[in-house]
CSV table of C-alpha atoms in Angstrom, one decimal:
chain,number,residue,atom,x,y,z
A,191,MET,CA,-16.1,-5.5,217.5
A,192,LYS,CA,-19.1,-7.6,216.5
A,193,LYS,CA,-18.3,-10.6,214.4
A,194,PRO,CA,-20.2,-11.1,211.1
A,195,LYS,CA,-23.2,-13.4,211.4
A,196,ASN,CA,-21.8,-16.1,209.2
A,197,TYR,CA,-18.3,-15.9,210.6
A,198,LYS,CA,-17.0,-18.9,212.5
A,199,TRP,CA,-13.4,-18.9,213.9
A,200,GLN,CA,-11.6,-22.2,213.4
A,201,LYS,CA,-8.1,-23.3,214.1
A,202,ASN,CA,-6.0,-26.4,214.5
A,203,ASP,CA,-5.2,-28.9,211.8
A,204,GLY,CA,-5.1,-26.3,209.1
A,205,THR,CA,-8.7,-25.1,209.4
A,206,GLY,CA,-7.9,-21.6,210.6
A,207,THR,CA,-8.8,-18.5,208.7
A,208,MET,CA,-5.6,-18.1,206.7
A,209,SER,CA,-5.5,-21.8,205.9
A,210,ARG,CA,-9.1,-21.7,204.5
A,211,HIS,CA,-8.2,-18.6,202.5
A,212,LEU,CA,-5.1,-20.3,201.0
A,213,ARG,CA,-7.1,-23.3,200.1
A,214,SER,CA,-10.0,-21.5,198.5
A,215,GLU,CA,-8.2,-18.7,196.9
A,216,HIS,CA,-4.7,-20.0,196.1
A,217,GLY,CA,-5.2,-23.8,195.9
A,218,LEU,CA,-2.8,-24.5,198.7
A,219,GLY,CA,-3.4,-27.2,201.3
A,220,PRO,CA,-2.1,-30.3,203.0
A,221,GLU,CA,-4.0,-32.5,200.7
A,222,GLY,CA,-2.1,-31.0,197.8
A,223,GLU,CA,1.3,-31.5,199.4
A,224,GLU,CA,3.0,-34.6,198.0
A,225,GLY,CA,3.9,-37.1,200.6
A,226,SER,CA,1.9,-35.5,203.5
A,227,SER,CA,-0.5,-37.5,205.6
A,228,GLY,CA,-1.8,-35.0,208.1
A,229,GLY,CA,-3.1,-31.4,208.4
A,230,GLY,CA,-1.1,-28.3,208.2
A,231,GLN,CA,-0.8,-24.8,209.5
A,232,ALA,CA,-0.8,-21.6,207.4
A,233,GLN,CA,2.3,-19.5,207.9
A,234,LEU,CA,4.3,-16.7,206.4
A,235,HIS,CA,8.0,-17.3,205.6
A,236,GLY,CA,10.1,-15.5,208.1
A,237,TYR,CA,12.7,-14.3,205.7
A,238,VAL,CA,12.7,-11.9,202.8
A,239,SER,CA,15.0,-12.5,199.8
A,240,ASP,CA,15.1,-13.1,196.1
A,241,MET,CA,14.4,-16.8,196.5
A,242,PRO,CA,11.2,-18.2,195.1
A,243,GLY,CA,8.4,-18.1,197.7
A,244,ALA,CA,10.2,-15.7,200.1
A,245,GLY,CA,7.7,-13.8,202.2
A,246,MET,CA,4.8,-15.7,200.7
A,247,PRO,CA,2.2,-17.7,202.7
A,248,PHE,CA,2.5,-21.5,202.7
A,249,ILE,CA,1.0,-24.5,204.4
A,250,TYR,CA,3.3,-26.0,207.0
A,251,ASN,CA,2.8,-29.8,207.4
A,252,ARG,CA,4.7,-31.4,210.3
A,253,ASP,CA,4.4,-34.9,208.9
A,254,ARG,CA,5.9,-34.0,205.7
A,255,MET,CA,8.7,-32.1,207.4
A,256,ILE,CA,9.6,-35.2,209.5
A,257,SER,CA,9.6,-37.3,206.4
A,258,GLU,CA,11.8,-35.0,204.3
A,259,LEU,CA,14.2,-34.5,207.3
A,260,GLY,CA,14.5,-38.3,207.7
A,261,LYS,CA,15.3,-38.7,204.0
A,262,PHE,CA,17.9,-36.0,204.3
A,263,ILE,CA,19.5,-37.5,207.3
A,264,ILE,CA,19.7,-41.0,205.7
A,265,ALA,CA,20.9,-39.7,202.3
A,266,ASP,CA,23.7,-37.6,203.9
A,267,GLU,CA,24.5,-40.3,206.6
A,268,LEU,CA,24.0,-37.9,209.4
A,269,PRO,CA,23.4,-39.0,213.0
A,270,TYR,CA,19.8,-39.0,214.2
A,271,SER,CA,20.7,-36.5,216.8
A,272,PHE,CA,21.0,-34.0,213.9
A,273,GLY,CA,17.2,-33.5,214.1
A,274,GLU,CA,17.5,-32.4,217.7
A,275,SER,CA,20.5,-30.1,217.2
A,276,SER,CA,20.0,-26.6,218.7
A,277,ASN,CA,21.8,-25.1,215.7
A,278,TYR,CA,19.5,-26.8,213.3
A,279,GLU,CA,16.5,-25.8,215.4
A,280,TYR,CA,17.6,-22.1,215.4
A,281,PHE,CA,18.2,-22.2,211.6
A,282,ASN,CA,14.9,-23.7,210.9
A,283,ARG,CA,13.0,-21.5,213.2
A,284,VAL,CA,14.6,-18.2,212.0
A,285,ALA,CA,15.1,-18.9,208.3
A,286,LEU,CA,12.6,-21.5,207.2
A,287,GLN,CA,9.5,-22.2,209.2
A,288,PRO,CA,8.8,-20.1,212.3
A,289,GLN,CA,6.6,-22.7,214.0
A,290,TYR,CA,8.8,-25.7,213.5
A,291,ARG,CA,11.2,-26.6,216.3
A,292,LYS,CA,12.8,-30.0,216.1
A,293,VAL,CA,12.0,-33.7,215.5
A,294,PRO,CA,13.0,-36.2,218.2
A,295,ARG,CA,15.3,-38.9,216.9
A,296,ASN,CA,12.9,-41.6,218.1
A,297,THR,CA,10.3,-40.2,215.8
A,298,LEU,CA,12.7,-40.5,212.8
A,299,LYS,CA,13.7,-44.0,213.8
A,300,ARG,CA,10.1,-45.1,214.3
A,301,GLN,CA,9.0,-43.6,211.0
A,302,TYR,CA,11.7,-45.3,209.0
A,303,GLY,CA,11.9,-48.5,210.9
A,304,LEU,CA,15.6,-48.1,211.6
A,305,ARG,CA,17.5,-49.2,214.7
A,306,LYS,CA,20.9,-48.7,216.2
A,307,LYS,CA,23.6,-50.4,214.3
A,308,VAL,CA,25.6,-53.0,216.3
A,309,ILE,CA,28.9,-54.3,214.9
A,310,ALA,CA,29.5,-58.0,215.4
A,311,LEU,CA,32.3,-58.9,217.9
A,312,ASP,CA,35.2,-61.1,217.0
A,313,THR,CA,35.6,-64.6,218.7
A,314,PRO,CA,39.1,-66.1,218.4
A,315,THR,CA,37.8,-69.6,217.9
A,316,ARG,CA,35.2,-68.8,215.2
A,317,TRP,CA,36.1,-67.7,211.7
A,318,ASN,CA,32.6,-66.6,211.0
A,319,SER,CA,32.6,-64.1,213.8
A,320,THR,CA,35.7,-62.5,212.3
A,321,TYR,CA,34.0,-62.4,208.9
A,322,LYS,CA,30.9,-60.7,210.4
A,323,LEU,CA,33.0,-58.1,212.2
A,324,LEU,CA,34.9,-57.2,209.0
A,325,HIS,CA,31.7,-57.2,206.9
A,326,ASP,CA,30.1,-54.7,209.3
A,327,ALA,CA,33.2,-52.6,209.7
A,328,ILE,CA,33.8,-52.3,205.9
A,329,ALA,CA,30.3,-51.1,205.4
A,330,TYR,CA,31.1,-48.2,207.8
A,331,ARG,CA,34.6,-47.7,206.7
A,332,ASP,CA,34.5,-43.9,206.4
A,333,VAL,CA,32.7,-43.4,209.8
A,334,LEU,CA,35.1,-45.7,211.6
A,335,THR,CA,38.2,-44.2,210.0
A,336,ASP,CA,37.2,-40.7,211.0
A,337,MET,CA,36.2,-41.7,214.5
A,338,TYR,CA,39.4,-43.6,215.2
A,339,ASN,CA,41.8,-41.1,213.6
A,340,GLU,CA,40.2,-38.2,215.6
A,341,SER,CA,40.7,-40.2,218.8
A,342,ARG,CA,44.4,-41.0,218.0
A,343,ALA,CA,45.3,-37.5,216.7
A,344,THR,CA,47.9,-37.1,219.4
A,345,ASP,CA,50.0,-40.2,218.8
A,346,GLY,CA,49.7,-40.3,215.0
A,347,GLN,CA,48.5,-43.9,214.8
A,348,PHE,CA,45.9,-43.6,212.0
A,349,ILE,CA,43.9,-46.0,210.0
A,350,THR,CA,44.9,-45.9,206.3
A,351,ASN,CA,43.7,-47.3,203.0
A,352,ASP,CA,46.3,-50.1,203.4
A,353,HIS,CA,44.7,-51.3,206.6
A,354,TRP,CA,41.3,-51.4,204.8
A,355,SER,CA,42.8,-53.3,201.9
A,356,LEU,CA,44.2,-55.8,204.3
A,357,ALA,CA,40.8,-56.1,206.0
A,358,LYS,CA,39.0,-56.6,202.7
A,359,LEU,CA,41.4,-59.3,201.7
A,360,VAL,CA,40.8,-61.3,204.9
A,361,HIS,CA,37.1,-60.6,204.5
A,362,ASP,CA,37.0,-62.2,201.0
A,363,VAL,CA,38.8,-65.3,202.2
A,364,LEU,CA,36.5,-65.8,205.1
A,365,GLU,CA,33.4,-65.1,203.0
A,366,THR,CA,33.9,-68.4,201.2
A,367,PHE,CA,33.9,-70.2,204.5
A,368,ASP,CA,30.8,-68.3,205.7
A,369,ASN,CA,28.9,-69.2,202.6
A,370,ALA,CA,29.8,-72.9,203.1
A,371,THR,CA,28.7,-72.7,206.7
A,372,HIS,CA,25.2,-71.5,205.6
A,373,ILE,CA,25.0,-74.3,203.0
A,374,PHE,CA,25.9,-76.9,205.7
A,375,SER,CA,23.2,-75.4,207.9
A,376,TYR,CA,20.4,-76.3,205.5
A,377,VAL,CA,17.6,-78.2,207.3
A,378,TYR,CA,14.8,-78.6,204.7
A,379,GLU,CA,17.1,-79.0,201.7
A,380,PRO,CA,19.6,-81.8,200.9
A,381,ASN,CA,23.2,-80.6,201.5
A,382,ILE,CA,25.4,-83.6,202.4
A,383,HIS,CA,26.4,-84.1,198.7
A,384,MET,CA,27.7,-80.5,198.6
A,385,VAL,CA,30.2,-80.8,201.5
A,386,ILE,CA,33.2,-82.0,199.4
A,387,LEU,CA,32.6,-79.3,196.7
A,388,GLU,CA,32.3,-76.5,199.3
A,389,CYS,CA,35.5,-77.7,201.0
A,390,ILE,CA,37.3,-77.5,197.7
A,391,LYS,CA,36.1,-73.9,197.2
A,392,ILE,CA,37.5,-73.0,200.7
A,393,ILE,CA,40.9,-74.6,200.3
A,394,CYS,CA,41.3,-73.1,196.8
A,395,THR,CA,40.5,-69.6,198.1
A,396,ILE,CA,43.1,-70.0,200.8
A,397,LYS,CA,45.8,-71.3,198.4
A,398,GLN,CA,45.1,-68.8,195.7
A,399,THR,CA,45.2,-65.9,198.1
A,400,SER,CA,48.4,-67.2,199.6
A,401,LEU,CA,50.1,-67.4,196.2
A,402,ALA,CA,49.1,-63.8,195.4
A,403,ASN,CA,51.8,-62.4,197.7
A,404,PRO,CA,49.3,-60.9,200.2
A,405,GLY,CA,52.0,-59.8,202.7
A,406,ALA,CA,53.7,-61.5,205.7
A,407,ALA,CA,50.8,-60.9,208.1
A,408,VAL,CA,48.1,-62.4,205.8
A,409,LYS,CA,50.4,-65.2,204.7
A,410,ARG,CA,50.9,-66.2,208.3
A,411,LEU,CA,47.2,-66.1,208.9
A,412,LEU,CA,46.5,-68.3,205.9
A,413,ASP,CA,49.1,-70.8,206.9
A,414,ASN,CA,47.5,-71.1,210.3
A,415,MET,CA,44.1,-71.5,208.7
A,416,LYS,CA,45.4,-74.3,206.5
A,417,VAL,CA,46.9,-76.1,209.5
A,418,LYS,CA,43.6,-75.8,211.4
A,419,TRP,CA,41.7,-77.0,208.3
A,420,CYS,CA,43.9,-80.1,207.9
A,421,ALA,CA,43.1,-81.1,211.5
A,422,TYR,CA,39.5,-81.7,210.5
A,423,PHE,CA,39.4,-82.3,206.7
A,424,THR,CA,42.4,-84.4,205.8
A,425,GLU,CA,40.1,-87.3,205.2
A,426,PHE,CA,36.3,-87.1,204.7
A,427,PRO,CA,33.9,-89.4,206.4
A,428,PRO,CA,32.6,-92.0,203.9
A,429,ILE,CA,29.1,-90.6,204.2
A,430,TYR,CA,30.1,-87.4,202.3
A,431,ALA,CA,31.7,-89.4,199.5
A,432,ILE,CA,28.7,-91.8,199.2
A,433,ALA,CA,26.4,-88.8,199.0
A,434,ALA,CA,28.6,-87.3,196.2
A,435,ILE,CA,28.5,-90.7,194.3
A,436,LEU,CA,24.7,-90.7,194.4
A,437,ASP,CA,24.7,-87.1,193.0
A,438,PRO,CA,23.9,-87.5,189.3
A,439,GLY,CA,26.3,-84.6,188.5
A,440,VAL,CA,29.3,-86.3,190.3
A,441,LYS,CA,29.1,-90.1,190.5
A,442,LEU,CA,32.3,-92.3,190.9
A,443,GLU,CA,34.4,-90.7,188.3
A,444,GLY,CA,33.5,-87.2,189.4
A,445,LEU,CA,34.3,-88.0,193.0
A,446,THR,CA,37.7,-89.3,192.0
A,447,ASN,CA,38.5,-86.1,190.1
A,448,LEU,CA,37.2,-83.9,192.9
A,449,LEU,CA,39.3,-85.6,195.6
A,450,THR,CA,42.4,-85.7,193.5
A,451,PHE,CA,42.1,-81.9,192.9
A,452,TYR,CA,41.3,-81.3,196.6
A,453,TYR,CA,44.5,-83.0,197.9
A,454,GLN,CA,46.6,-81.3,195.3
A,455,GLN,CA,45.4,-78.0,196.6
A,456,LEU,CA,45.9,-79.1,200.1
A,457,ASP,CA,49.5,-80.4,199.4
A,458,VAL,CA,48.7,-83.7,201.2
A,459,GLN,CA,49.5,-87.2,200.0
A,460,PHE,CA,46.4,-89.3,200.0
A,461,ASP,CA,45.4,-92.6,198.3
A,462,VAL,CA,42.3,-91.4,196.4
A,463,PRO,CA,41.6,-94.6,194.4
A,464,TYR,CA,41.7,-96.7,197.6
A,465,TYR,CA,39.4,-94.3,199.4
A,466,VAL,CA,36.9,-94.2,196.5
A,467,ASN,CA,36.9,-98.0,196.2
A,468,ASN,CA,36.3,-98.4,199.9
A,469,CYS,CA,33.3,-96.0,199.6
A,470,LYS,CA,32.1,-98.0,196.6
A,471,ARG,CA,32.2,-101.3,198.6
A,472,ILE,CA,30.2,-99.6,201.5
A,473,LEU,CA,27.6,-98.5,199.0
A,474,GLU,CA,27.4,-102.0,197.5
A,475,ARG,CA,26.8,-103.6,200.9
A,476,LEU,CA,24.1,-101.1,201.6
A,477,CYS,CA,22.4,-101.9,198.3
A,478,GLU,CA,22.7,-105.7,199.1
A,479,ASP,CA,21.2,-105.2,202.5
A,480,TYR,CA,18.2,-103.2,201.3
A,481,GLY,CA,17.8,-105.3,198.2
A,482,ALA,CA,17.5,-108.5,200.1
């Protein structure tokens, strides 16, 4: 059969005969597809039903398919291997788009800039590591619960809502300590005048949680935290108190009130007036030396 003189067969990237016909006669094309960035391929739906568009021609755009699949996986919290599932491939090939196969998980990860989630590990000697572990675990509560309960189905040791409530309680206590640690880690901002105030926040959180009848396990944990805390912060080095005195929002009177409240919460006997006067004398000597 002789081809017409003006006929030129084209294919690839949506430039085949059907694609050109859909563009010119039906206004369909990759550039009209919202969110698509590449070319497309003209196809006929492989199913016949009462659904809109069934059996009608359409432009298949692989870039858009990857994008929409990625959004679907993220929205429904599915594993990335879902895009490589043989069942999904069969369903998509038979019922939706005959030319589409599957999208590798690395393509989805690369497109959305996502990476594998790694939950922090606990370190017995660092409170912040316990906080980070609980913070990550709580964010994936449903996934971790299902995974653990499926693995322990034979012995009946399941994770319950009570376990997660306990984890959230410990998480909230340690969050105050973690926030203080970040403040103490400032390099380009003054922070020394904030040490005493942040310590008050921490000890208040520990005491208030302990008084709220959190249960024997948490009460024992809080008592151990308090003992450990007292080993380091029963008496503040004078430099912290002097920095607080120089803070216009604290001064001498404010420091006295803060320390009095702090030791009340700590349930420790401490001579606050003597300590404040001693810091005042140190500050006066510094002023004399620099003023001379």
